[in-house]
Short mmCIF file of C-alpha atoms in Angstrom, two decimals:
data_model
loop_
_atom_site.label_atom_id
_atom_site.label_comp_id
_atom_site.label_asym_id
_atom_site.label_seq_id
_atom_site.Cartn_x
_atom_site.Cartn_y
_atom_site.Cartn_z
CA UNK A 1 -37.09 1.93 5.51
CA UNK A 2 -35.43 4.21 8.24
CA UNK A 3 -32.78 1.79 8.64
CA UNK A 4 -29.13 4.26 8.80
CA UNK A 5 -25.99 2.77 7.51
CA UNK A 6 -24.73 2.01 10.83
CA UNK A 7 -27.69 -0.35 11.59
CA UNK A 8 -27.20 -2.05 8.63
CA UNK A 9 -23.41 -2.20 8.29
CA UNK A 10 -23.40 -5.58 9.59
CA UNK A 11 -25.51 -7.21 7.40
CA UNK A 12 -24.00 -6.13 3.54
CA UNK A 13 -26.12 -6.73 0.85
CA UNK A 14 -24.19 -6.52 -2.67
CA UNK A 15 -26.71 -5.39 -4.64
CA UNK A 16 -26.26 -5.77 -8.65
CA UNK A 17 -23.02 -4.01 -10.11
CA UNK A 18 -23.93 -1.01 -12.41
CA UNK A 19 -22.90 -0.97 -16.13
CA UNK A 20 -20.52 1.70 -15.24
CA UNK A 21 -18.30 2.47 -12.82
CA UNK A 22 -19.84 5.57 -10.19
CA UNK A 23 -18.59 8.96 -11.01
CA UNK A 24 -17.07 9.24 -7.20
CA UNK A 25 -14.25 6.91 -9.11
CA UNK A 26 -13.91 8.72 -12.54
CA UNK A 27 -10.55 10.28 -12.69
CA UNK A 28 -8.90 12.87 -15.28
CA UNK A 29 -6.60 11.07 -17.21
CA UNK A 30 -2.56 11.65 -16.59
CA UNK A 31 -1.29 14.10 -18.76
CA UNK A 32 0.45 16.81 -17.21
CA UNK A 33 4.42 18.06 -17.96
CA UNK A 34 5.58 17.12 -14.19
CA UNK A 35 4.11 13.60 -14.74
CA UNK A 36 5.34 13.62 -18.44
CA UNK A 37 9.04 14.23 -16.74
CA UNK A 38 9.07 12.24 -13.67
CA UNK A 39 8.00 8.77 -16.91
CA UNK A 40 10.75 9.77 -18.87
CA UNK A 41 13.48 9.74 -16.13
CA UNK A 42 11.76 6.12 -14.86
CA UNK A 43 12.45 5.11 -18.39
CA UNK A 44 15.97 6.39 -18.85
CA UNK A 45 17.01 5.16 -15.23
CA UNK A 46 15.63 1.23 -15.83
CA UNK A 47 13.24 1.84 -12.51
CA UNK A 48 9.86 0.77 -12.11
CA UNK A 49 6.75 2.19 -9.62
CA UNK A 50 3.82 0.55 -8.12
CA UNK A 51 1.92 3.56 -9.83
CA UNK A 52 2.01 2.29 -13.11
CA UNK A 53 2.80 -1.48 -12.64
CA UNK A 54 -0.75 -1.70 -10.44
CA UNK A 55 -2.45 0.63 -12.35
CA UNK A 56 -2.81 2.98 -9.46
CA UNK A 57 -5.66 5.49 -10.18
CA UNK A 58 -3.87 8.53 -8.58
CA UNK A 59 -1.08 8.57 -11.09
CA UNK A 60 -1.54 11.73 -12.26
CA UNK A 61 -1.85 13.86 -9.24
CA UNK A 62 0.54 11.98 -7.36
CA UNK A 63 3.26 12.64 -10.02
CA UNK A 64 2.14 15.92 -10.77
CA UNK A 65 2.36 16.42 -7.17
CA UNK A 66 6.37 15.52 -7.63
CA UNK A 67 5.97 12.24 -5.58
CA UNK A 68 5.82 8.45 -6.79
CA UNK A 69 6.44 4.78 -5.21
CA UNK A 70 9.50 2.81 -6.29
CA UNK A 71 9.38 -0.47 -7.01
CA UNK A 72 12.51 -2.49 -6.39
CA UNK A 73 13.35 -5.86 -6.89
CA UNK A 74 12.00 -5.68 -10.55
CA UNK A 75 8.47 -6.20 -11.53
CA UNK A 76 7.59 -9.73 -11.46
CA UNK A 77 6.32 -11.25 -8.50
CA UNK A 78 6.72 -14.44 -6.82
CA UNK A 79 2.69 -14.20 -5.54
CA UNK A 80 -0.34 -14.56 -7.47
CA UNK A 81 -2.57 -12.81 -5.31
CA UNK A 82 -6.02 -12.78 -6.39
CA UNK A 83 -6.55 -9.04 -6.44
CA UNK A 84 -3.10 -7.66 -8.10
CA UNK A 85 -2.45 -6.47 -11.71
CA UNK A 86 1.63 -6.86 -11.24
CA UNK A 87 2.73 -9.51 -13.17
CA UNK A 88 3.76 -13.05 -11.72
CA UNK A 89 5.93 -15.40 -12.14
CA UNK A 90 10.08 -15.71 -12.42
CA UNK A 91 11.58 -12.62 -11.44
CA UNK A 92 14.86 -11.83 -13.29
CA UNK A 93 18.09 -11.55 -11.00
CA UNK A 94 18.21 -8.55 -8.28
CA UNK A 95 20.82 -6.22 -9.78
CA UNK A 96 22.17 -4.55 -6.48
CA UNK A 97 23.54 -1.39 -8.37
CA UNK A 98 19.17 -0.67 -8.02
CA UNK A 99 19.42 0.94 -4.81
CA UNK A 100 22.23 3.52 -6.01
CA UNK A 101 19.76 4.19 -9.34
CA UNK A 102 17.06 4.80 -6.76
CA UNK A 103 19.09 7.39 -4.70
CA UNK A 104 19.87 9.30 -8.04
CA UNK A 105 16.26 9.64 -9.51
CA UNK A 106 15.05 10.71 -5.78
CA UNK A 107 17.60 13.42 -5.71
CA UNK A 108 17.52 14.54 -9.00
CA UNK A 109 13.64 14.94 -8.39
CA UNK A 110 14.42 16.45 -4.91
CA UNK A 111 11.95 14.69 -3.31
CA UNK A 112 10.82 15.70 0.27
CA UNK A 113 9.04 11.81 0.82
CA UNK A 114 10.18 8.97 -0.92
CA UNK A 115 8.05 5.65 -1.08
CA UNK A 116 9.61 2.52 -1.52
CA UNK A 117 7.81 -0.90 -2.12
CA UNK A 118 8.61 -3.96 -3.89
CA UNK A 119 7.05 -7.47 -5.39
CA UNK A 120 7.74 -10.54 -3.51
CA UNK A 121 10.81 -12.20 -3.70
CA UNK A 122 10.55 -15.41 -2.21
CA UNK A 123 13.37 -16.71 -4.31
CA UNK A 124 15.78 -14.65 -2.88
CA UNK A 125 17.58 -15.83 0.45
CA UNK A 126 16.21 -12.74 2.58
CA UNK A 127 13.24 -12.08 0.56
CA UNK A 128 14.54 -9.04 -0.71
CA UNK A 129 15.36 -7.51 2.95
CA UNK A 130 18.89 -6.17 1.91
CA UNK A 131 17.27 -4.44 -1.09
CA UNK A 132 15.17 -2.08 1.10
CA UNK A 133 17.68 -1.14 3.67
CA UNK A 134 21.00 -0.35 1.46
CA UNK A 135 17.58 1.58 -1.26
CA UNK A 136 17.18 3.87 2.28
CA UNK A 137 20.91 4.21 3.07
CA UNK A 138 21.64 5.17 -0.16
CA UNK A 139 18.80 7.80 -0.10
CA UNK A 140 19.69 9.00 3.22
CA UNK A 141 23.39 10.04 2.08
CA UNK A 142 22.17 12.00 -0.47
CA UNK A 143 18.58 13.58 0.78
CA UNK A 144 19.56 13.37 4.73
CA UNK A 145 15.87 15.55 5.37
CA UNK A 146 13.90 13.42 3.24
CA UNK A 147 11.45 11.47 4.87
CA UNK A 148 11.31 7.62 3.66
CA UNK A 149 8.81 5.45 3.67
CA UNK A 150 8.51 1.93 2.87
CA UNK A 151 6.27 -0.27 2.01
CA UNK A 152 7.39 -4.42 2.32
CA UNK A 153 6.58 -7.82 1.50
CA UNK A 154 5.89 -10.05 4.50
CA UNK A 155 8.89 -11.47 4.08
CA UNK A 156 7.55 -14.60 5.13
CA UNK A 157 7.20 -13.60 8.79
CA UNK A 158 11.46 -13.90 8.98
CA UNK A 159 12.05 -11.58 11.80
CA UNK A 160 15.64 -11.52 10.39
CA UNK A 161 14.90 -9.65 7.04
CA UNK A 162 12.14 -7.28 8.98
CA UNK A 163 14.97 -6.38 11.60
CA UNK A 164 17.19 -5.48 8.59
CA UNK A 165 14.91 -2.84 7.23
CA UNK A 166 14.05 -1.21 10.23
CA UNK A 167 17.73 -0.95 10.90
CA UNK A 168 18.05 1.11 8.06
CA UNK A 169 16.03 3.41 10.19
CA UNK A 170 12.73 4.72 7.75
CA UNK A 171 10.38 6.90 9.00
CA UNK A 172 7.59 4.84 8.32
CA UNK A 173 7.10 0.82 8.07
CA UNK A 174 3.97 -0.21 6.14
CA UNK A 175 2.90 -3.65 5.37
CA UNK A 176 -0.49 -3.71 3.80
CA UNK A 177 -3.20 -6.38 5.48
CA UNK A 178 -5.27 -6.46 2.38
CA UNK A 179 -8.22 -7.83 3.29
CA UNK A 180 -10.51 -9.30 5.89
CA UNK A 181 -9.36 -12.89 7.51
CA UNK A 182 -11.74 -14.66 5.83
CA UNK A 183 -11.08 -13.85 2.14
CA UNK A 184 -7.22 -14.53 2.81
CA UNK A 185 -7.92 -18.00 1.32
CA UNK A 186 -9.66 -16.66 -1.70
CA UNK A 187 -7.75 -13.31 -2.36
CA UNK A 188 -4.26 -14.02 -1.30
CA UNK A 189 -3.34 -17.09 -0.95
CA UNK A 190 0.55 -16.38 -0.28
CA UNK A 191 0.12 -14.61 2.70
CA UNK A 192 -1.27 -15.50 6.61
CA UNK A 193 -3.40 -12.75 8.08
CA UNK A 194 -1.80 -14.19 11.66
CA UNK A 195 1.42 -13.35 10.06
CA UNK A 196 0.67 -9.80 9.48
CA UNK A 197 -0.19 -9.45 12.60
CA UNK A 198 2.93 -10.93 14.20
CA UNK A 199 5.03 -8.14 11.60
CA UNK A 200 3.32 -5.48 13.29
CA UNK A 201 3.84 -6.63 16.87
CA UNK A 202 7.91 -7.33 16.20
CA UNK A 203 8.21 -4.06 14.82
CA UNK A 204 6.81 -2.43 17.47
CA UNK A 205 8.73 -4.39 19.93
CA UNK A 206 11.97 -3.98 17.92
CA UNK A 207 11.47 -0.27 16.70
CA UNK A 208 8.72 1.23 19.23
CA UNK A 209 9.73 4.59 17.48
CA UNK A 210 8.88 3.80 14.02
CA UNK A 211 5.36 4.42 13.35
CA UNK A 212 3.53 1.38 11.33
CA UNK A 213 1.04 1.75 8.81
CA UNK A 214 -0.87 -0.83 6.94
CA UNK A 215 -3.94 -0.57 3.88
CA UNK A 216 -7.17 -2.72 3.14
CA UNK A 217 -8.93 -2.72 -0.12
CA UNK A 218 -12.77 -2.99 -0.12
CA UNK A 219 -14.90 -4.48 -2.17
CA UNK A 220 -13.74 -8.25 -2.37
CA UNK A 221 -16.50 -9.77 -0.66
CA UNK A 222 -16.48 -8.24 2.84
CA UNK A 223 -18.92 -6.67 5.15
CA UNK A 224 -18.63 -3.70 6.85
CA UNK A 225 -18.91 -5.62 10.35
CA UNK A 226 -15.95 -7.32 9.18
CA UNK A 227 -14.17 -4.30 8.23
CA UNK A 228 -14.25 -2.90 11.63
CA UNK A 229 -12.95 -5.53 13.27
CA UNK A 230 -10.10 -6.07 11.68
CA UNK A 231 -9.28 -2.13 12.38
CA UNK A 232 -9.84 -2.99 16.06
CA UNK A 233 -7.30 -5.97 15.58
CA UNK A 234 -5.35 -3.36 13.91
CA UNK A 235 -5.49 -1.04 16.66
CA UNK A 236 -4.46 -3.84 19.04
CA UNK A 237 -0.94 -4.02 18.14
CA UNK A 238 -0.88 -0.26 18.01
CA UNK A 239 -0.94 0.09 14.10
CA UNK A 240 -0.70 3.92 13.62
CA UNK A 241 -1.84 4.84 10.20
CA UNK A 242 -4.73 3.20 8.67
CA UNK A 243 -5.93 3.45 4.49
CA UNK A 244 -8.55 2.43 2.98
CA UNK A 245 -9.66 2.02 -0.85
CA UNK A 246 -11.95 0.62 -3.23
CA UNK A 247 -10.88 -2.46 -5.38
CA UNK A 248 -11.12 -1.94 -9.12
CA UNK A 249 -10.98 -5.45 -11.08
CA UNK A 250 -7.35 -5.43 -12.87
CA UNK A 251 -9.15 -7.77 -15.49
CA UNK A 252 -11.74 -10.34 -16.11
CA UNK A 253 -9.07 -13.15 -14.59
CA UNK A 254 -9.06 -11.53 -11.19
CA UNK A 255 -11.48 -11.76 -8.41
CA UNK A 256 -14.69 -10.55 -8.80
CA UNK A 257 -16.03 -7.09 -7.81
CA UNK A 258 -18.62 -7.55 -4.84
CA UNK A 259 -19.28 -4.04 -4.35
CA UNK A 260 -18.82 -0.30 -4.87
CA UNK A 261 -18.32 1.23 -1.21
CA UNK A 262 -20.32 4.43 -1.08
CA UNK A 263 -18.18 7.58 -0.09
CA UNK A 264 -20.44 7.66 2.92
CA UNK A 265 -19.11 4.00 3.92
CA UNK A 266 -15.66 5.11 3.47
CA UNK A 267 -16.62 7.96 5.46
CA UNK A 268 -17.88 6.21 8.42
CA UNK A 269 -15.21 3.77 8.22
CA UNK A 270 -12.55 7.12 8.70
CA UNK A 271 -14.24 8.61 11.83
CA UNK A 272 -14.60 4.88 13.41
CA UNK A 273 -11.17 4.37 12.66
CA UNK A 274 -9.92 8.07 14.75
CA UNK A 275 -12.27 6.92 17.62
CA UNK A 276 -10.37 3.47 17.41
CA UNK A 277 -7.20 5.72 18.30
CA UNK A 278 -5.04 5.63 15.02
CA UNK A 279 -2.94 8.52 14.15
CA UNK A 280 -4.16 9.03 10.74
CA UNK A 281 -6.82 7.03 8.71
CA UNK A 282 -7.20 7.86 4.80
CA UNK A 283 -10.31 6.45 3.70
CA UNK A 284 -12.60 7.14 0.46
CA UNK A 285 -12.87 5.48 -3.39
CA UNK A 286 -9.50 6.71 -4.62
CA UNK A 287 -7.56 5.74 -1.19
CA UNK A 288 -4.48 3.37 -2.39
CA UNK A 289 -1.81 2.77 0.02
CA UNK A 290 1.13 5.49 -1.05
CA UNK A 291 -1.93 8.33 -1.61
CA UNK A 292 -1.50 11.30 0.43
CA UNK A 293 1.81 9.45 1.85
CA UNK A 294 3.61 13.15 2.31
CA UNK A 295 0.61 14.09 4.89
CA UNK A 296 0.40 10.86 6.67
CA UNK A 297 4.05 11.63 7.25
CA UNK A 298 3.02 14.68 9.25
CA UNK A 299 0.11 13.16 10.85
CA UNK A 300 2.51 10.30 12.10
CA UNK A 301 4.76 13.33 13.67
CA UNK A 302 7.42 11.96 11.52
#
């Protein structure tokens, strides 16, 4: 008794799941005419987001907002991480007319910030690098203010294919780090957690003006002690923006739920992450990697 959740952070107990999800993660169901609009003109344009294909919670607001994340290079990926509701498998062929579809929807939206992110495509020869810069030259020509974003595969560590896309010159390069090192094994298998680190410190070297941003979903298996240091590894190689959500089970063939993270976790976890030193850290239930992407863009000083 007494104990505060700083003294205990280190030692996480997952106590049993409740029947029901809390009501800090109950969210009104999409609906509205903006996010009605922005469906239909997915549909009639053949393009796919990340906000439907992984079930994103924020769906609603975001679109009703007027912004969404593209997802190019189709919708099947090469991965089977542990954690992820897009489907896997054999991805049909890249159709490079995409990036021109892309450009259209963006501008007939008139989008301020555009979020780009994409499956893995370890069966193409550059892992889909070319996809992602002509997607932000082709937005560029058309929306020359609008801020881009994008958010890539590791593309297997190829400095080659990471160079390309930060040629293309967006205004922010995410790359999300998932989890802690320890559950790599167990929740994503594909990727190296050494290897996201040595993205990060390439970029930095390569494009020192480009701010980096990266995302960690809780609730996995991880402790809070865990947690922090991998934001101070973060911090290390000067990682600028920082999210944070909770994991929501896709379905019963995913990995397990350990944990609901308390907003006051997710709370702690933001102000340790400022005194860390990163630009901007979203943090709480809801947090998925594009959420709130227009004001991370001004935090950055993008």
């Amino acid at each position: 008794m007494g104990e505060t959740l700083y003294q205990i952070m280190g030692r996480h107990r997952a106590p049993s799941l409740p029947e029901r999800k809390p009501s800090w993660l109950k969210v009104k169901a999409p609906g509205g005419p903006n996010y009605l609009r922005l469906k239909q003109l997915m549909r009639q344009l053949d393009l796919h987001t990340v906000c439907e294909e992984a079930h994103c919670p924020n769906v609603g607001e975001c679109w009703e907002h007027g912004t969404a994340t593209f997802m190019i290079l189709g919708n099947v990926c090469t991965r089977n991480c542990a954690y992820c509701a897009v489907a896997h498998g054999r991805p049909p062929k890249f159709d490079p007319a995409e990036p021109e579809r892309i450009a259209e929807a963006a501008f007939e939206m008139q989008l301020r910030h555009v979020v780009l992110t994409s499956v893995d495509r370890d069966d193409l020869p550059d892992f889909g690098a070319w996809a992602f810069a002509e997607t932000i030259r082709q937005i560029k020509a058309r929306l020359p203010e609008t801020s881009i974003e994008v958010l890539v595969p590791d593309f297997q560590g190829r400095e080659s294919s990471i160079l390309a896309v930060l040629e293309a010159e967006p205004d922010i390069y995410n790359h999300n780090t998932e989890t802690v090192p320890r559950l790599y094994k167990k929740c994503r298998p594909g990727g190296r957690y050494e290897r996201v680190k040595g993205i990060f410190t390439y970029a930095k070297q390569v494009a020192p003006q480009i701010p980096t941003k990266t995302g960690i979903i809780l609730g996995m298996g991880e402790t809070n002690e865990e947690v922090l240091q991998t934001m101070a590894d973060l911090r290390t190689i000067d990682v600028d923006i920082l999210t944070l959500g909770q994991y929501l089970r896709p379905s019963d063939g995913h990995v397990k739920l350990d944990r609901f993270v308390t907003p006051d976790e997710f709370r702690m976890f933001y102000e340790r992450g400022m005194e860390m030193g990163f630009k901007h850290v979203e943090s709480g239930p809801l947090v998925r990697s594009s959420y709130h992407a227009w004001e991370q863009v001004q935090a950055a000083g993008v």
